[in-house]
């Protein structure tokens, strides 16, 4: 993962909105390019650079996505507990664990989606051309 992706993820975890993330990434890129150094040499690790910024949101979009998948998974468990006959079309062994299987599958999908959402670079940000900055 690039320095900028990690920085974007850390900023989102600190509650920064997308416009804040874009502004900070642009500032880091411009300052590093002007100084002729890598972003890590100029600002430290992405965690250290993100520590100087915070936002007003309580959770990142990725965390909210994971929570949403978890809620849907819990709904599957409740549906299975209330109406186990709905899962009779499945293999008898799998039908005994259908609610938990659905929960686990949804949590895994949610974790991948959350990771992708939190590490993506914001629209409008152009990565530097230098391989040393990546």
PDB file of C-alpha atoms in Angstrom:
ATOM      1  CA  UNK A   1       0.000   0.000   0.000  1.00  0.00           C
ATOM      2  CA  UNK A   2       1.303   3.458  -0.837  1.00  0.00           C
ATOM      3  CA  UNK A   3       2.099   6.141   1.705  1.00  0.00           C
ATOM      4  CA  UNK A   4      -0.861   8.186   0.478  1.00  0.00           C
ATOM      5  CA  UNK A   5      -3.327   5.277   0.781  1.00  0.00           C
ATOM      6  CA  UNK A   6      -2.182   4.613   4.331  1.00  0.00           C
ATOM      7  CA  UNK A   7      -2.412   8.300   5.176  1.00  0.00           C
ATOM      8  CA  UNK A   8      -5.929   8.474   3.714  1.00  0.00           C
ATOM      9  CA  UNK A   9      -6.949   5.442   5.783  1.00  0.00           C
ATOM     10  CA  UNK A  10      -5.527   6.928   8.988  1.00  0.00           C
ATOM     11  CA  UNK A  11      -7.206  10.280   8.341  1.00  0.00           C
ATOM     12  CA  UNK A  12     -10.568   8.579   7.797  1.00  0.00           C
ATOM     13  CA  UNK A  13     -10.120   6.604  11.010  1.00  0.00           C
ATOM     14  CA  UNK A  14      -9.561   9.918  12.812  1.00  0.00           C
ATOM     15  CA  UNK A  15     -12.933  11.141  11.529  1.00  0.00           C
ATOM     16  CA  UNK A  16     -11.806  13.404   8.687  1.00  0.00           C
ATOM     17  CA  UNK A  17     -14.286  14.119   5.903  1.00  0.00           C
ATOM     18  CA  UNK A  18     -13.335  13.458   2.285  1.00  0.00           C
ATOM     19  CA  UNK A  19     -12.548  17.112   1.556  1.00  0.00           C
ATOM     20  CA  UNK A  20     -10.193  17.187   4.567  1.00  0.00           C
ATOM     21  CA  UNK A  21      -8.511  13.974   3.393  1.00  0.00           C
ATOM     22  CA  UNK A  22      -8.006  15.424  -0.087  1.00  0.00           C
ATOM     23  CA  UNK A  23      -6.617  18.691   1.316  1.00  0.00           C
ATOM     24  CA  UNK A  24      -4.144  16.943   3.613  1.00  0.00           C
ATOM     25  CA  UNK A  25      -2.989  14.569   0.864  1.00  0.00           C
ATOM     26  CA  UNK A  26      -2.444  17.476  -1.513  1.00  0.00           C
ATOM     27  CA  UNK A  27      -0.504  19.404   1.158  1.00  0.00           C
ATOM     28  CA  UNK A  28       1.683  16.392   1.926  1.00  0.00           C
ATOM     29  CA  UNK A  29       2.348  15.739  -1.754  1.00  0.00           C
ATOM     30  CA  UNK A  30       3.124  19.380  -2.550  1.00  0.00           C
ATOM     31  CA  UNK A  31       5.379  19.841   0.476  1.00  0.00           C
ATOM     32  CA  UNK A  32       7.277  16.613  -0.210  1.00  0.00           C
ATOM     33  CA  UNK A  33       7.731  17.495  -3.889  1.00  0.00           C
ATOM     34  CA  UNK A  34       8.877  21.036  -3.047  1.00  0.00           C
ATOM     35  CA  UNK A  35      11.369  19.748  -0.494  1.00  0.00           C
ATOM     36  CA  UNK A  36      12.535  17.017  -2.880  1.00  0.00           C
ATOM     37  CA  UNK A  37      12.033  14.377  -0.219  1.00  0.00           C
ATOM     38  CA  UNK A  38       9.764  11.413   0.273  1.00  0.00           C
ATOM     39  CA  UNK A  39       6.594  12.049   2.276  1.00  0.00           C
ATOM     40  CA  UNK A  40       7.802   9.680   4.970  1.00  0.00           C
ATOM     41  CA  UNK A  41      11.087  11.557   5.372  1.00  0.00           C
ATOM     42  CA  UNK A  42       9.229  14.880   5.523  1.00  0.00           C
ATOM     43  CA  UNK A  43       6.226  13.939   7.696  1.00  0.00           C
ATOM     44  CA  UNK A  44       7.079  10.610   9.313  1.00  0.00           C
ATOM     45  CA  UNK A  45       4.871   7.549   9.124  1.00  0.00           C
ATOM     46  CA  UNK A  46       1.287   7.905   7.896  1.00  0.00           C
ATOM     47  CA  UNK A  47       0.089   7.412  11.484  1.00  0.00           C
ATOM     48  CA  UNK A  48       2.283  10.282  12.693  1.00  0.00           C
ATOM     49  CA  UNK A  49       1.175  12.551   9.859  1.00  0.00           C
ATOM     50  CA  UNK A  50      -2.509  11.778  10.521  1.00  0.00           C
ATOM     51  CA  UNK A  51      -2.113  12.435  14.257  1.00  0.00           C
ATOM     52  CA  UNK A  52      -2.020  16.175  13.528  1.00  0.00           C
ATOM     53  CA  UNK A  53      -5.514  16.125  12.038  1.00  0.00           C
ATOM     54  CA  UNK A  54      -8.916  15.107  13.277  1.00  0.00           C
ATOM     55  CA  UNK A  55     -12.444  15.410  12.045  1.00  0.00           C
ATOM     56  CA  UNK A  56     -15.915  15.614  13.478  1.00  0.00           C
ATOM     57  CA  UNK A  57     -17.219  12.188  12.445  1.00  0.00           C
ATOM     58  CA  UNK A  58     -17.296   9.387  14.994  1.00  0.00           C
ATOM     59  CA  UNK A  59     -16.423   6.641  12.493  1.00  0.00           C
ATOM     60  CA  UNK A  60     -15.090   6.287   8.989  1.00  0.00           C
ATOM     61  CA  UNK A  61     -17.190   5.250   6.014  1.00  0.00           C
ATOM     62  CA  UNK A  62     -15.455   1.868   6.014  1.00  0.00           C
ATOM     63  CA  UNK A  63     -16.296   1.284   9.660  1.00  0.00           C
ATOM     64  CA  UNK A  64     -19.922   2.202   9.001  1.00  0.00           C
ATOM     65  CA  UNK A  65     -19.950  -0.217   6.055  1.00  0.00           C
ATOM     66  CA  UNK A  66     -18.619  -3.027   8.212  1.00  0.00           C
ATOM     67  CA  UNK A  67     -21.247  -2.222  10.858  1.00  0.00           C
ATOM     68  CA  UNK A  68     -23.939  -2.407   8.163  1.00  0.00           C
ATOM     69  CA  UNK A  69     -22.777  -5.835   7.019  1.00  0.00           C
ATOM     70  CA  UNK A  70     -22.675  -6.971  10.650  1.00  0.00           C
ATOM     71  CA  UNK A  71     -26.263  -5.807  11.230  1.00  0.00           C
ATOM     72  CA  UNK A  72     -27.455  -7.659   8.119  1.00  0.00           C
ATOM     73  CA  UNK A  73     -25.575 -10.748   9.326  1.00  0.00           C
ATOM     74  CA  UNK A  74     -27.228 -10.534  12.733  1.00  0.00           C
ATOM     75  CA  UNK A  75     -30.597 -10.240  10.983  1.00  0.00           C
ATOM     76  CA  UNK A  76     -29.796 -13.505   9.189  1.00  0.00           C
ATOM     77  CA  UNK A  77     -29.096 -15.162  12.542  1.00  0.00           C
ATOM     78  CA  UNK A  78     -32.401 -13.852  13.947  1.00  0.00           C
ATOM     79  CA  UNK A  79     -34.333 -15.007  10.872  1.00  0.00           C
ATOM     80  CA  UNK A  80     -32.757 -18.433  11.187  1.00  0.00           C
ATOM     81  CA  UNK A  81     -33.613 -18.568  14.907  1.00  0.00           C
ATOM     82  CA  UNK A  82     -37.241 -17.590  14.284  1.00  0.00           C
ATOM     83  CA  UNK A  83     -37.896 -19.525  11.042  1.00  0.00           C
ATOM     84  CA  UNK A  84     -35.364 -22.333  10.625  1.00  0.00           C
ATOM     85  CA  UNK A  85     -37.658 -23.956   8.042  1.00  0.00           C
ATOM     86  CA  UNK A  86     -36.664 -21.276   5.533  1.00  0.00           C
ATOM     87  CA  UNK A  87     -33.305 -22.979   5.168  1.00  0.00           C
ATOM     88  CA  UNK A  88     -34.597 -26.519   4.499  1.00  0.00           C
ATOM     89  CA  UNK A  89     -33.530 -26.265   0.865  1.00  0.00           C
ATOM     90  CA  UNK A  90     -29.879 -26.469   1.975  1.00  0.00           C
ATOM     91  CA  UNK A  91     -27.799 -29.500   2.796  1.00  0.00           C
ATOM     92  CA  UNK A  92     -28.969 -30.823   6.232  1.00  0.00           C
ATOM     93  CA  UNK A  93     -25.549 -30.257   7.786  1.00  0.00           C
ATOM     94  CA  UNK A  94     -25.319 -26.692   6.477  1.00  0.00           C
ATOM     95  CA  UNK A  95     -28.924 -25.858   7.334  1.00  0.00           C
ATOM     96  CA  UNK A  96     -28.147 -26.361  11.033  1.00  0.00           C
ATOM     97  CA  UNK A  97     -25.585 -23.549  10.855  1.00  0.00           C
ATOM     98  CA  UNK A  98     -27.129 -21.367   8.127  1.00  0.00           C
ATOM     99  CA  UNK A  99     -27.510 -18.281  10.316  1.00  0.00           C
ATOM    100  CA  UNK A 100     -23.919 -18.371  11.544  1.00  0.00           C
ATOM    101  CA  UNK A 101     -22.586 -19.134   8.056  1.00  0.00           C
ATOM    102  CA  UNK A 102     -24.467 -16.125   6.674  1.00  0.00           C
ATOM    103  CA  UNK A 103     -23.130 -13.925   9.476  1.00  0.00           C
ATOM    104  CA  UNK A 104     -19.530 -15.005   8.899  1.00  0.00           C
ATOM    105  CA  UNK A 105     -19.768 -14.605   5.121  1.00  0.00           C
ATOM    106  CA  UNK A 106     -21.264 -11.139   5.473  1.00  0.00           C
ATOM    107  CA  UNK A 107     -18.608 -10.077   7.992  1.00  0.00           C
ATOM    108  CA  UNK A 108     -15.805 -11.250   5.692  1.00  0.00           C
ATOM    109  CA  UNK A 109     -17.335  -9.410   2.723  1.00  0.00           C
ATOM    110  CA  UNK A 110     -17.871  -6.355   4.938  1.00  0.00           C
ATOM    111  CA  UNK A 111     -14.253  -6.414   6.116  1.00  0.00           C
ATOM    112  CA  UNK A 112     -12.965  -6.444   2.539  1.00  0.00           C
ATOM    113  CA  UNK A 113     -15.374  -3.685   1.530  1.00  0.00           C
ATOM    114  CA  UNK A 114     -14.428  -1.582   4.561  1.00  0.00           C
ATOM    115  CA  UNK A 115     -10.733  -2.019   3.856  1.00  0.00           C
ATOM    116  CA  UNK A 116     -11.189  -0.972   0.246  1.00  0.00           C
ATOM    117  CA  UNK A 117     -13.346   2.030   1.159  1.00  0.00           C
ATOM    118  CA  UNK A 118     -10.961   3.340   3.825  1.00  0.00           C
ATOM    119  CA  UNK A 119      -7.746   2.888   1.818  1.00  0.00           C
ATOM    120  CA  UNK A 120      -8.894   4.346  -1.497  1.00  0.00           C
ATOM    121  CA  UNK A 121      -7.511   7.697  -2.556  1.00  0.00           C
ATOM    122  CA  UNK A 122     -10.094  10.497  -2.780  1.00  0.00           C
ATOM    123  CA  UNK A 123     -11.329  11.685  -6.156  1.00  0.00           C
ATOM    124  CA  UNK A 124      -9.233  14.527  -7.461  1.00  0.00           C
ATOM    125  CA  UNK A 125      -5.963  13.382  -5.881  1.00  0.00           C
ATOM    126  CA  UNK A 126      -3.188  12.613  -8.332  1.00  0.00           C
ATOM    127  CA  UNK A 127      -0.364  10.440  -7.087  1.00  0.00           C
ATOM    128  CA  UNK A 128       3.148  11.761  -7.598  1.00  0.00           C
ATOM    129  CA  UNK A 129       5.090  10.551 -10.628  1.00  0.00           C
ATOM    130  CA  UNK A 130       8.237   9.693  -8.666  1.00  0.00           C
ATOM    131  CA  UNK A 131       8.572   6.054  -7.632  1.00  0.00           C
ATOM    132  CA  UNK A 132      10.303   7.172  -4.402  1.00  0.00           C
ATOM    133  CA  UNK A 133       7.090   8.850  -3.201  1.00  0.00           C
ATOM    134  CA  UNK A 134       4.975   5.709  -3.464  1.00  0.00           C
TER     135      UNK A 134
END
